[in-house]
Coordinates of C-alpha atoms and ligand atoms in Angstrom, one line a residue:
Chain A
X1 CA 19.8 1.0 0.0
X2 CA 20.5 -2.6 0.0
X3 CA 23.9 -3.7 0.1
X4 CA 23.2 -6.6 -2.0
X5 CA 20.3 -7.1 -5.2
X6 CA 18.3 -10.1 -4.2
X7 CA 16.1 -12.4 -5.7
X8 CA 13.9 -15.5 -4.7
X9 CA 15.2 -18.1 -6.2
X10 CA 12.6 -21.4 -5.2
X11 CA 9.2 -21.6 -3.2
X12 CA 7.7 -24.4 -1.7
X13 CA 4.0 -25.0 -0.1
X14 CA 1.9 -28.0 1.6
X15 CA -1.5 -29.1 0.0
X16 CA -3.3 -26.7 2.3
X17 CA -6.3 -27.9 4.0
X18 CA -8.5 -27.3 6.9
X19 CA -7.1 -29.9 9.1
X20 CA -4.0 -32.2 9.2
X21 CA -3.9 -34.2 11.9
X22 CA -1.7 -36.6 10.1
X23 CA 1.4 -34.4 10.9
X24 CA 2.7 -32.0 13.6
X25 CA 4.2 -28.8 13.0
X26 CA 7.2 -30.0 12.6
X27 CA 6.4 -32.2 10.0
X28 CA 4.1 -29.3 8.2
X29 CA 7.1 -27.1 8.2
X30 CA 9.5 -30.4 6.8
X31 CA 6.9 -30.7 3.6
X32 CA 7.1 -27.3 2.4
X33 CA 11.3 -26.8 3.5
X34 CA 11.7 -30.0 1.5
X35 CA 9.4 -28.6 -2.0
X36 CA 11.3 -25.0 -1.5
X37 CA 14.7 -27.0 -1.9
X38 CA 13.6 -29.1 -4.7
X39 CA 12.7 -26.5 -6.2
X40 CA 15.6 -24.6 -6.2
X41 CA 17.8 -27.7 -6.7
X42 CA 19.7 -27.0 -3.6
X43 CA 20.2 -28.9 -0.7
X44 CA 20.0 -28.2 3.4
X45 CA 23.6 -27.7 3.4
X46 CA 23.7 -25.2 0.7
X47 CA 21.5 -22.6 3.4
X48 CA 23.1 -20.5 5.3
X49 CA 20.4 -19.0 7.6
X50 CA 17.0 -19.7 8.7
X51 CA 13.7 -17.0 9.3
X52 CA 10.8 -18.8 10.4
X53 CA 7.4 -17.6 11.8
X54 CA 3.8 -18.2 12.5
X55 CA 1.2 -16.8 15.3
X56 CA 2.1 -18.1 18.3
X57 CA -1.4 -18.8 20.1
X58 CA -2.7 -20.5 17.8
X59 CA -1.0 -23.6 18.5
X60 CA 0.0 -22.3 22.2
X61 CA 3.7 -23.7 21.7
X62 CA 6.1 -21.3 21.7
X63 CA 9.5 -21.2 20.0
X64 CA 9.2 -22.4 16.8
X65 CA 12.3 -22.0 16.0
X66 CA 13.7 -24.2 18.9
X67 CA 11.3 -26.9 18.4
X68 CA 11.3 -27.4 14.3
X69 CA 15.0 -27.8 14.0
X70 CA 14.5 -31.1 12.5
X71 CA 12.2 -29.9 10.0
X72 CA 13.0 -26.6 9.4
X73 CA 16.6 -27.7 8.5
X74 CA 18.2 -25.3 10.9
X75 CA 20.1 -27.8 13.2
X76 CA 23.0 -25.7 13.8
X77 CA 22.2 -22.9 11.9
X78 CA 21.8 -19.4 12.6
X79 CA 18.0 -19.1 13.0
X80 CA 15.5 -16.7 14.4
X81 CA 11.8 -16.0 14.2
X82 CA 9.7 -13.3 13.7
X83 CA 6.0 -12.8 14.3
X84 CA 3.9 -10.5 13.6
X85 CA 0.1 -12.2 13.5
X86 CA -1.5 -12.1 10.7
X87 CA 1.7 -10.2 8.6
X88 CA 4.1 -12.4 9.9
X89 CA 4.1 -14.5 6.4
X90 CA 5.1 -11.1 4.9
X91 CA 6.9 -9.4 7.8
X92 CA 9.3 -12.8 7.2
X93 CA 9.7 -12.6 3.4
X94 CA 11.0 -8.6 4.6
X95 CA 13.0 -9.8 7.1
X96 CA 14.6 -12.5 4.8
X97 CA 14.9 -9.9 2.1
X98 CA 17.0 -7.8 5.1
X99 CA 19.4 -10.5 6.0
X100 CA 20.2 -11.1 2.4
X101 CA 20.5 -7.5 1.2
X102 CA 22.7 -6.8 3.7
X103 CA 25.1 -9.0 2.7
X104 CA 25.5 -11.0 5.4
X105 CA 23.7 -14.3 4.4
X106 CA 23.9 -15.3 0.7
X107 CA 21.0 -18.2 0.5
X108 CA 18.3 -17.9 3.5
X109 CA 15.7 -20.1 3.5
X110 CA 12.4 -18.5 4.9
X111 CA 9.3 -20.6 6.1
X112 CA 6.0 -19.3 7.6
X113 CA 3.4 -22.1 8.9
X114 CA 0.3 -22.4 10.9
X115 CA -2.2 -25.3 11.7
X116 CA -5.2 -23.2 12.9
X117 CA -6.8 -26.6 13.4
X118 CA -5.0 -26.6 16.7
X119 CA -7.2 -24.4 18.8
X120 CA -9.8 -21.6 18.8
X121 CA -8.8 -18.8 15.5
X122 CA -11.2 -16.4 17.1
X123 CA -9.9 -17.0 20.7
X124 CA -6.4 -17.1 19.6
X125 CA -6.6 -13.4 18.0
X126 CA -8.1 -12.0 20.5
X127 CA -4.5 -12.8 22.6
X128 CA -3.2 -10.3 20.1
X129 CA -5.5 -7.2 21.1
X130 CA -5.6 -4.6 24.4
X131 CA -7.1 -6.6 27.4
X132 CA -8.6 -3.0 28.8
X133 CA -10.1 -1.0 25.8
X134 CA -10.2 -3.8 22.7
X135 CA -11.4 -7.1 24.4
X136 CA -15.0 -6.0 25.8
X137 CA -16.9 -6.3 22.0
X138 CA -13.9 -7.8 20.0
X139 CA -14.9 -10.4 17.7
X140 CA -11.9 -11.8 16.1
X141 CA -10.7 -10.6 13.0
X142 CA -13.9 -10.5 11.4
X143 CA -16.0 -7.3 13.2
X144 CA -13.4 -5.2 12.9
X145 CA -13.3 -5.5 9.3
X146 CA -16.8 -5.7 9.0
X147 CA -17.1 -1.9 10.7
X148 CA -14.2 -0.8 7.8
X149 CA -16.7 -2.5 5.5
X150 CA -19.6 -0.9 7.1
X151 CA -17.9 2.7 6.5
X152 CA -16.7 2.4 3.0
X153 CA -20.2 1.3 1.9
X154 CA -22.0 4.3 3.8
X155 CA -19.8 6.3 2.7
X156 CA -19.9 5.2 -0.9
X157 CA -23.0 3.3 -2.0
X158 CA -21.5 0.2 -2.7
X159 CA -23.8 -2.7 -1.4
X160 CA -22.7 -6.2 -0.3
X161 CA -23.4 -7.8 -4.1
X162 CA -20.7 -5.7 -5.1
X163 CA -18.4 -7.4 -2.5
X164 CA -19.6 -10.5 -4.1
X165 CA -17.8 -10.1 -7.1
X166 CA -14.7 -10.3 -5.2
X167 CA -15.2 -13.3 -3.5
X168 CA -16.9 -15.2 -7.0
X169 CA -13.7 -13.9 -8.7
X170 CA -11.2 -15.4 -6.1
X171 CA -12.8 -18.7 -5.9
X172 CA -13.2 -19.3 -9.6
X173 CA -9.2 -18.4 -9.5
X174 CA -8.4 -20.8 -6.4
X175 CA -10.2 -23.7 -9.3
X176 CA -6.6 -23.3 -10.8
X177 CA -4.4 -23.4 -7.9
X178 CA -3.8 -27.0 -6.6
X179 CA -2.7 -25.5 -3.5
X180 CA -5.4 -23.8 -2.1
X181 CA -7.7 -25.4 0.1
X182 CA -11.1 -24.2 -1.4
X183 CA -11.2 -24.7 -4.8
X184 CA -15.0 -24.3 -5.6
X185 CA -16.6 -21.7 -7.7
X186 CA -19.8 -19.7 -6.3
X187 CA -22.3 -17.5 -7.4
X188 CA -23.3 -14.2 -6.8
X189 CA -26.6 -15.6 -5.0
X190 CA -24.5 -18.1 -3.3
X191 CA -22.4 -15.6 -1.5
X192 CA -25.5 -13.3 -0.7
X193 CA -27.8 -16.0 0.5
X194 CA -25.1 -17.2 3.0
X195 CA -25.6 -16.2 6.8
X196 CA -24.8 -13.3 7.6
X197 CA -21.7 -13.3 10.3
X198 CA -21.0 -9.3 11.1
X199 CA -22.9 -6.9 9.0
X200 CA -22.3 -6.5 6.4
X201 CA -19.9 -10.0 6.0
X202 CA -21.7 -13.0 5.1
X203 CA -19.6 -16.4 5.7
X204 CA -18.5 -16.5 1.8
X205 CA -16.9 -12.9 2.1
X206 CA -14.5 -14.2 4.2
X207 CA -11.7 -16.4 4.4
X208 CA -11.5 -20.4 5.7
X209 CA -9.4 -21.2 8.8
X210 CA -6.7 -23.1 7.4
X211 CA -4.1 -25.6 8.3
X212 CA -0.3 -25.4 6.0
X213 CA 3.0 -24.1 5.4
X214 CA 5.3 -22.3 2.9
X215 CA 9.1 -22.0 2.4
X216 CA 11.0 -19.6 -0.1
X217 CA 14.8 -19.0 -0.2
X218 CA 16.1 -15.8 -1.0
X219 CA 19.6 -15.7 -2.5
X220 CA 22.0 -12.5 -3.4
X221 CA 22.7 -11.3 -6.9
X222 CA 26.2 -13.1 -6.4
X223 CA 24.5 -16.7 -7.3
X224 CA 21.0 -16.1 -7.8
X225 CA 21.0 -16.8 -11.6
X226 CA 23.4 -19.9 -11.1
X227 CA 20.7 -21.0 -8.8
X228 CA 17.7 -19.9 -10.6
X229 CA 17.6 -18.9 -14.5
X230 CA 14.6 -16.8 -14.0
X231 CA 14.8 -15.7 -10.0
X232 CA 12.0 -13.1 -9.1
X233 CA 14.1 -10.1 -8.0
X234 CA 12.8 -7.7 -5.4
X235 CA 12.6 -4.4 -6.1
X236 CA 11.3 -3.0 -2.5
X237 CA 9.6 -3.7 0.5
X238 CA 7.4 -1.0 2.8
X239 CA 5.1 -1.8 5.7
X240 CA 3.3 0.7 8.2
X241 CA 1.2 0.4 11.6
X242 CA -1.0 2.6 12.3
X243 CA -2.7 2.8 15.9
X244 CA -2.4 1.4 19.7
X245 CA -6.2 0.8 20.2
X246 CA -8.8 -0.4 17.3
X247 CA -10.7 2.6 17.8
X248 CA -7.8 5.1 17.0
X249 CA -8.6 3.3 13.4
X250 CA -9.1 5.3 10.3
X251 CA -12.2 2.4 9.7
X252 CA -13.1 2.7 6.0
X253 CA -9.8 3.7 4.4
X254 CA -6.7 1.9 5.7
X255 CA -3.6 4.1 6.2
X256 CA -1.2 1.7 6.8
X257 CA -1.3 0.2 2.6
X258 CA -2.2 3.9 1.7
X259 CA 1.6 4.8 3.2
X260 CA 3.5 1.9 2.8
X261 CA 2.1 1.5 -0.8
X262 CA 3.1 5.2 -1.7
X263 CA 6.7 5.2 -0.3
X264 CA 7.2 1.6 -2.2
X265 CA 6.4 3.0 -5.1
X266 CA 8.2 6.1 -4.5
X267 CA 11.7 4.2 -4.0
X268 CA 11.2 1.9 -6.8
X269 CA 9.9 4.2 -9.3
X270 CA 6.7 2.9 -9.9
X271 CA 4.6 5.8 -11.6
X272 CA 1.7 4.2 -12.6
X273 CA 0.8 1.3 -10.7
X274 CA -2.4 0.3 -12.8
X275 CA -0.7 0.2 -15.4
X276 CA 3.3 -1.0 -14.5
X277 CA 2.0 -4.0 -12.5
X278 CA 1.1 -7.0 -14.3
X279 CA 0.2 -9.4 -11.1
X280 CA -1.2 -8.5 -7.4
X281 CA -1.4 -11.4 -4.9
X282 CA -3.4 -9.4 -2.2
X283 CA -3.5 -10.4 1.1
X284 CA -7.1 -10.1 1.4
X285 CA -8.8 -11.5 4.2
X286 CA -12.8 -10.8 3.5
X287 CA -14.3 -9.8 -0.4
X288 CA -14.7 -5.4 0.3
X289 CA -10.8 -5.4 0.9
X290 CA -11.0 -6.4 -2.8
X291 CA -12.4 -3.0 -3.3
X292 CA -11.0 -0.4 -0.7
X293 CA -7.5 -1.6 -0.4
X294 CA -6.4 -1.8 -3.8
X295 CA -7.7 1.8 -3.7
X296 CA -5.3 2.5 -1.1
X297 CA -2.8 1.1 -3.1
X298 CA -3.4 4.0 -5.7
X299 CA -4.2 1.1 -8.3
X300 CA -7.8 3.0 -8.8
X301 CA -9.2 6.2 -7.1
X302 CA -10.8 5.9 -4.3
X303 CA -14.6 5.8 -4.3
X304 CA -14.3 3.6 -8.1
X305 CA -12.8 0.1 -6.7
X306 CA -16.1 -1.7 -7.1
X307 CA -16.7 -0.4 -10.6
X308 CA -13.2 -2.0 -11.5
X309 CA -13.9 -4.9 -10.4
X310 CA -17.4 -5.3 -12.2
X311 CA -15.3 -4.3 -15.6
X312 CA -13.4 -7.8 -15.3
X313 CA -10.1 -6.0 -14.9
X314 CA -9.0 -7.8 -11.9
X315 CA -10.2 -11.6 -13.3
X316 CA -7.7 -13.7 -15.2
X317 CA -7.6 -12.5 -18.5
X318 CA -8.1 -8.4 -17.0
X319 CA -5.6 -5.6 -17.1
X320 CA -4.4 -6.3 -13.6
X321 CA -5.4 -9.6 -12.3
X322 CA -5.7 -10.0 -9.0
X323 CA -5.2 -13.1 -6.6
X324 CA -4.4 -15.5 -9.5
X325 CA -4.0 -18.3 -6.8
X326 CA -7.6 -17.9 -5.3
X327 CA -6.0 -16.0 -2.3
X328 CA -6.8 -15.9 1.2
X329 CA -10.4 -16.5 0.9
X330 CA -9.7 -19.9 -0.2
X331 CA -7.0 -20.6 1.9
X332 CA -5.6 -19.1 5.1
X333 CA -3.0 -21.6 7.3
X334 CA -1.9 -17.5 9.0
X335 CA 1.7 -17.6 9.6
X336 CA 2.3 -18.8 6.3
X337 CA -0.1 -17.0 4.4
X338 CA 1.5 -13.5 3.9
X339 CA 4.7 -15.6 2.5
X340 CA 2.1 -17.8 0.3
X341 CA 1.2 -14.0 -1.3
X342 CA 5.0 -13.9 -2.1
X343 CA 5.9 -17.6 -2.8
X344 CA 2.5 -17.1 -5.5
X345 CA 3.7 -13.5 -6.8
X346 CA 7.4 -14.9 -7.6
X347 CA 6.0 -18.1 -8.9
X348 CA 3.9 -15.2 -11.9
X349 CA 7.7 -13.8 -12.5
X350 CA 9.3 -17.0 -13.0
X351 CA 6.5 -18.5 -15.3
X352 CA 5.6 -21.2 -13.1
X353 CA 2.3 -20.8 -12.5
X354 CA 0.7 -23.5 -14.9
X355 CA -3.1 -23.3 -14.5
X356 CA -2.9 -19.8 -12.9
X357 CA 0.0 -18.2 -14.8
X358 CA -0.5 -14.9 -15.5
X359 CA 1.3 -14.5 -19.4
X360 CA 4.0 -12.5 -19.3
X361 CA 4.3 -11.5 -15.7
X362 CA 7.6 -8.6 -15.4
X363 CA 6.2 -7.1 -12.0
X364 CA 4.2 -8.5 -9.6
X365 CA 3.5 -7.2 -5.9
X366 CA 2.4 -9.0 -2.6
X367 CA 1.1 -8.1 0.6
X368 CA -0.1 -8.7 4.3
X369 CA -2.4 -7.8 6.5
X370 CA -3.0 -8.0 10.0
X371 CA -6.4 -7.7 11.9
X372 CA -4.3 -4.9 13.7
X373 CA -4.8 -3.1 10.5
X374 CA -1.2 -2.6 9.5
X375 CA 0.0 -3.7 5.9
X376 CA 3.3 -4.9 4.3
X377 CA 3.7 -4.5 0.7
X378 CA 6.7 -5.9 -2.0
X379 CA 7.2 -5.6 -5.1
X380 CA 8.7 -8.2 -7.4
X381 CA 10.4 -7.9 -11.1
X382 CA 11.9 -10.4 -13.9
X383 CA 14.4 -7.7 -14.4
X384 CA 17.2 -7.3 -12.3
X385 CA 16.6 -3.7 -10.0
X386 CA 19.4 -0.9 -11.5
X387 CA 18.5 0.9 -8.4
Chain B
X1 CA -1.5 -46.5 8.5
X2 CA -5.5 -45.7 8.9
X3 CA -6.6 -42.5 9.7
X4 CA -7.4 -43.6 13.4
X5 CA -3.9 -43.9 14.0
X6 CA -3.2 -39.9 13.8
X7 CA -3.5 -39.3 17.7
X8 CA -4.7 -36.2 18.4
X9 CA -4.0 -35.3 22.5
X10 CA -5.9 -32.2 24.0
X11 CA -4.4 -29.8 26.2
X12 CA -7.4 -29.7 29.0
X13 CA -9.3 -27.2 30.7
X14 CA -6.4 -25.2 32.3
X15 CA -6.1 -21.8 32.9
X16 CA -4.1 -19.0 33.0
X17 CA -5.2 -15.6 34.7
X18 CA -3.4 -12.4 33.6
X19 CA -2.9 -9.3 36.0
X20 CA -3.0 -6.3 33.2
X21 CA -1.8 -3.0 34.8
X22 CA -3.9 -0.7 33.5
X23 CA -1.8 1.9 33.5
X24 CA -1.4 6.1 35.0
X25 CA -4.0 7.1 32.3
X26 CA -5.9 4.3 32.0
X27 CA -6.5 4.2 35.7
X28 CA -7.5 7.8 35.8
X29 CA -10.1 7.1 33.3
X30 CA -11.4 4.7 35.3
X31 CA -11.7 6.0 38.1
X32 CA -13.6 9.3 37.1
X33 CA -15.8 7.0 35.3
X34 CA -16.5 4.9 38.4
X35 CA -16.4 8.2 41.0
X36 CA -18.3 10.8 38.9
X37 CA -19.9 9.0 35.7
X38 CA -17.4 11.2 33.7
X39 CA -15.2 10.5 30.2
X40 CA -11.9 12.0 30.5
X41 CA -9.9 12.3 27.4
X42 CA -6.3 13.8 26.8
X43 CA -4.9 16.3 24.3
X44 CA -1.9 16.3 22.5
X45 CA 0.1 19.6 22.8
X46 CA 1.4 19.0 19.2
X47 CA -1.1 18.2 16.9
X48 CA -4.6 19.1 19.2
X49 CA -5.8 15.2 19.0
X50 CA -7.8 14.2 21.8
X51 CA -7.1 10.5 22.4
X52 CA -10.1 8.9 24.9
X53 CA -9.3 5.9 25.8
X54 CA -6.2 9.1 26.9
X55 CA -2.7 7.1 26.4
X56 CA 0.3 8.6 27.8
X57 CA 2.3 9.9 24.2
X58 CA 0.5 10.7 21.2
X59 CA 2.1 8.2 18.6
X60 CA 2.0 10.6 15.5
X61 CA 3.9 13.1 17.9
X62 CA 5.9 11.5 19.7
X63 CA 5.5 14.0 22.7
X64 CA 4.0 13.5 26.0
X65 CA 0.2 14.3 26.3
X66 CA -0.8 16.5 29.4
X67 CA -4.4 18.3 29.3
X68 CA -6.7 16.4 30.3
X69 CA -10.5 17.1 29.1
X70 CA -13.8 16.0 29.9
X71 CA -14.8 14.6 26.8
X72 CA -18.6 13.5 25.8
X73 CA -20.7 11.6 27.5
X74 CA -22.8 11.6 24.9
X75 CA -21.2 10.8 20.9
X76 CA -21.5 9.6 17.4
X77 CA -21.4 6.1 15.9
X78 CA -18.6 6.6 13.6
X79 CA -19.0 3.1 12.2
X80 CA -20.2 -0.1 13.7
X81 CA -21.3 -3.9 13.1
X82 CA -23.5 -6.2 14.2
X83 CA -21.9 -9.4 15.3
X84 CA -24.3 -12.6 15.2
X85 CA -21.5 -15.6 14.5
X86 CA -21.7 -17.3 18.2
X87 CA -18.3 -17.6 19.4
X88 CA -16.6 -18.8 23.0
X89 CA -14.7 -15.5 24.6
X90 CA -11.5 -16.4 25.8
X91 CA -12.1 -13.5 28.4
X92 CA -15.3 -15.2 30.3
X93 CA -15.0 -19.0 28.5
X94 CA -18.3 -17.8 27.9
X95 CA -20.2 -17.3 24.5
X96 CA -20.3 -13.7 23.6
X97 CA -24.2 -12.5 23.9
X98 CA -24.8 -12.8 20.0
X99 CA -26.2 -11.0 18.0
X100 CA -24.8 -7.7 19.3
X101 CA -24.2 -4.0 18.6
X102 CA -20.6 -3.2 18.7
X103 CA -20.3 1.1 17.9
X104 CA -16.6 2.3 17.2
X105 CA -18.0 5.5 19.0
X106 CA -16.8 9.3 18.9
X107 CA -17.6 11.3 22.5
X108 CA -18.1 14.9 21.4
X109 CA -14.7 16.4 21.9
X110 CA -13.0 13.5 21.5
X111 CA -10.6 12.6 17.8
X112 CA -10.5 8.4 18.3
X113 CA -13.3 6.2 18.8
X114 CA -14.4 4.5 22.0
X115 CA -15.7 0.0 21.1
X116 CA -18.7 -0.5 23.3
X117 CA -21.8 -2.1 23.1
X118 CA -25.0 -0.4 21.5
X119 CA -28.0 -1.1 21.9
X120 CA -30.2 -2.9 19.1
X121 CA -33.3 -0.9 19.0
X122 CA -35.8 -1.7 15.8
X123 CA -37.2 1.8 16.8
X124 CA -34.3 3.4 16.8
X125 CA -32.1 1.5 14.6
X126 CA -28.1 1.4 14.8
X127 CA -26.8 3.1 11.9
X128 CA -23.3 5.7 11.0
X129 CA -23.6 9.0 12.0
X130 CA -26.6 8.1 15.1
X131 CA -26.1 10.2 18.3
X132 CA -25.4 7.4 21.5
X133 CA -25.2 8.2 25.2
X134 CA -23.4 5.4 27.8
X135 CA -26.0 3.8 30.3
X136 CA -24.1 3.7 33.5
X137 CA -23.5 0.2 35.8
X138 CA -25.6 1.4 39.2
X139 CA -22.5 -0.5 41.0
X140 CA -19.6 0.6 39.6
X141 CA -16.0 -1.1 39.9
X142 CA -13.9 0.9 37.5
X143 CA -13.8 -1.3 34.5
X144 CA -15.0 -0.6 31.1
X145 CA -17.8 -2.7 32.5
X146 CA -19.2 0.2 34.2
X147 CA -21.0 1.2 31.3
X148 CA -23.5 -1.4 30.3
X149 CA -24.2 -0.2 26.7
X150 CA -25.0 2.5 24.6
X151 CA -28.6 3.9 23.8
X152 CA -29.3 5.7 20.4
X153 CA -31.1 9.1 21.2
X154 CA -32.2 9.5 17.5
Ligands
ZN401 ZN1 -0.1 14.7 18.4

């Protein structure tokens, strides 16, 4: 158990677009640092550590954490980085929520970036997968879900129209989110007529390559509330890999949010997800995720994830909406994007969410994924954990 | 400042080769394929898995796999896609051969899937559950290159 409560207590993010060549990473990083501690009305000096990440070959420069300094704010301050491709934004929110629960670091500022307008996205995943058994028919991150696609429709009936839904509903959503870097709606037809990239994915199923960054600062129950009058506590955090080569994948269900979703629930008392949770910000990289991985999450039985989303449940205005922000399929700057999930899902708690907001937000969860197939999963509450 | 003042400096055309060992298990998969046209997988003493490609510990384990198997050569599509974005592989510099089968593919007796290549075949069309057998390179040089593809049989 943590040693210390802690809650996120300001977020920050870039106007995320598909290329920036007006700034380096540096000065990406500076922009969202900069919101985060405006946010929180606190200052550089007021930090006391620094967790920074993104995907290393995508840019192909190394050490982030050297190099950013300047705009990072962590001249001189303890500072390390964590990657973990596409779940570093959410591996560093976890490893963030670590340093402050442990009661060594009372404000840590956490910041996950990526400008995937700097080289090849499908070359640059491929670094992250087996040169022997993976690389012969690998396709970036978009066959391999395509072939979890491919078996949760066989198995189930669902066609690719149902997958639609998903992607109409998170692009009308990304309308209200200033932020995201797609923000136009689509129809049904739209999303089926488009060409068809890896059966059964067509190009609007899937999310944009995506240059941007995000901070958040995470501060201990000691001065949260001084900070922050409505911080976004976090209740728990879980994550789970799952297998050495793609093919040992369970393709069509995904283990890794089926376990790391159970035992988060399990240690924060969650009983009834469906029902507890008022906000998901998925991390959801292509529309059938929108389906099978919320069943994984135990939000719906498996095998009735498409029906719930045709009942409107999901859309603004549903039970349990999902991706308020638009999500990953209208904006996707990697290293940043698993910590956008969070930055968005705190934003619900602390009522901030103008155009997007959620009413009456208490619990809210975020995720990440990796094309490795593995999941991190936290969950968020306006009330202070007694646990 | 206009917009054409936003340098933007590219790296070049340089490359980096990478030396992969391949590993005790890996190379004895390898080399039975390229000797004897045989799949080799390798059972877990714990839970009974068969891993092909065989690995050295079974991860759910955590115990050291020993028995080795000879493991399909024919197997099953367990799921699959068909890949028709064009895109430059980083491995050849080369644009992958678009639009292509790629099988996550079960060798009978084997638990985890083998990625290869199948075959598209209007005749026989690839689909989840269709039996596949590996078309062997003639020359061989013990790489997962030694098998071209794999056909469907039904
Ligand atoms: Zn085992």
């Amino acid at each position: 158990m943590a040693k210390k409560r802690v809650a996120v207590v300001g977020t920050g993010q870039t106007m995320h677009k598909s290329h920036r060549p007006d700034v380096n990473g540096q000065e990406l990083i500076h922009e969202a640092v900069k919101t985060a501690l405006a946010d929180a009305e606190l200052t550089i000096n007021d930090i006391d550590a620094i967790v920074i990440g993104n995907m290393d070959h995508f840019e192909g420069i190394n050490y982030v954490d050297c190099w950013s300094v300047d705009g990072s704010g962590g001249w001189m301050k303890p500072i390390i980085k964590l990657t973990t491709g596409g779940t570093t934004g959410s591996t560093l929110a976890i490893g963030g929520y670590h340093m402050v629960a442990s009661g060594l670091f009372e404000k840590v500022l956490i910041i996950g970036w990526e400008k995937n307008s700097e080289s090849d996205t499908t070359g640059a995943i491929t670094t992250a997968f087996d040169p022997i058994w993976d690389r012969l028919v690998f396709a970036g991150a978009i066959a391999g879900l395509a072939a979890e696609g491919m078996a949760y429709m066989t198995e189930f009936g669902i066609t690719d129209k149902d997958a639609a839904r998903v992607s109409v509903r998170d692009r009308k959503h990304a309308c209200n989110n200033p932020y995201a870097q797609l923000r136009q709606e689509v129809t049904l037809e739209e999303v089926l007529a488009s060409p068809m990239l890896s059966d059964p994915i067509h190009l609007l199923d899937v999310c944009p390559r995506t240059d941007g960054a995000c901070a958040v600062i995470m501060a201990s129950e000691d001065v949260a509330q001084k900070i922050c009058p409505t911080p976004a506590w976090v209740w728990g955090t879980a994550n789970r890999h799952t297998y050495t080569y793609v093919g040992d994948l369970n393709l069509g269900e995904i283990d890794s949010m089926k376990y790391a979703a159970a035992e988060l629930w399990k240690k924060t008392g969650i009983t009834e997800p469906r029902k507890q949770i008022d906000v998901i910000e998925l991390y959801q990289p292509y529309s059938f995720a929108g389906i099978i991985w919320i069943e994984a999450m135990g939000i719906i039985p498996r095998g009735k994830g498409a029906e719930y989303i045709w009942s409107g449940a999901t859309d603004m205005g549903g039970e349990l909406p999902i991706n308020p922000s638009g999500g990953v399929i209208a904006c996707n700057p990697i290293g940043a994007t698993g910590l956008i999930r969070c930055a968005e899902a705190c934003t619900q708690i602390m009522g901030k969410g103008g155009a997007r907001q959620v009413p009456d937000v208490n619990l809210a969860v975020s995720t990440g994924f990796g094309g490795c197939f593995w999941t991190d999963i936290l969950l968020y509450g306006k009330q202070k954990p007694d646990f | 400042m206009a917009r054409g003042d936003h340098l933007v400096i590219s790296s070049g055309d340089a490359v980096q080769p990478f030396n992969y060992a391949v590993g005790l298990h890996g190379s004895k998969f390898f080399h039975e394929l390229k000797e004897n046209r045989r799949i080799v997988g390798i059972k877990c003493p714990a839970c009974g898995k068969v891993y092909t490609p065989p690995r050295r510990v079974c991860g759910d384990c955590f115990v050291e796999n020993k028995e080795w198997l000879e493991v399909g050569p024919q197997g099953v599509i367990d799921t699959f896609t068909i890949v028709r974005y064009a895109f430059i592989d980083p491995e050849t510099g080369k644009q992958k051969p678009v639009p292509y089968g790629y099988g996550f593919i079960r060798f009978d007796g084997a638990d985890t899937r083998f990625q290869h290549f199948v075959e598209l075949n209007e005749a026989r069309p690839i689909k989840i559950g269709a039996r596949v057998e590996p078309v062997f390179a003639e020359e061989r040089k013990g790489t997962i290159r030694d098998i071209l593809y794999f056909r469907i049989l039904d």
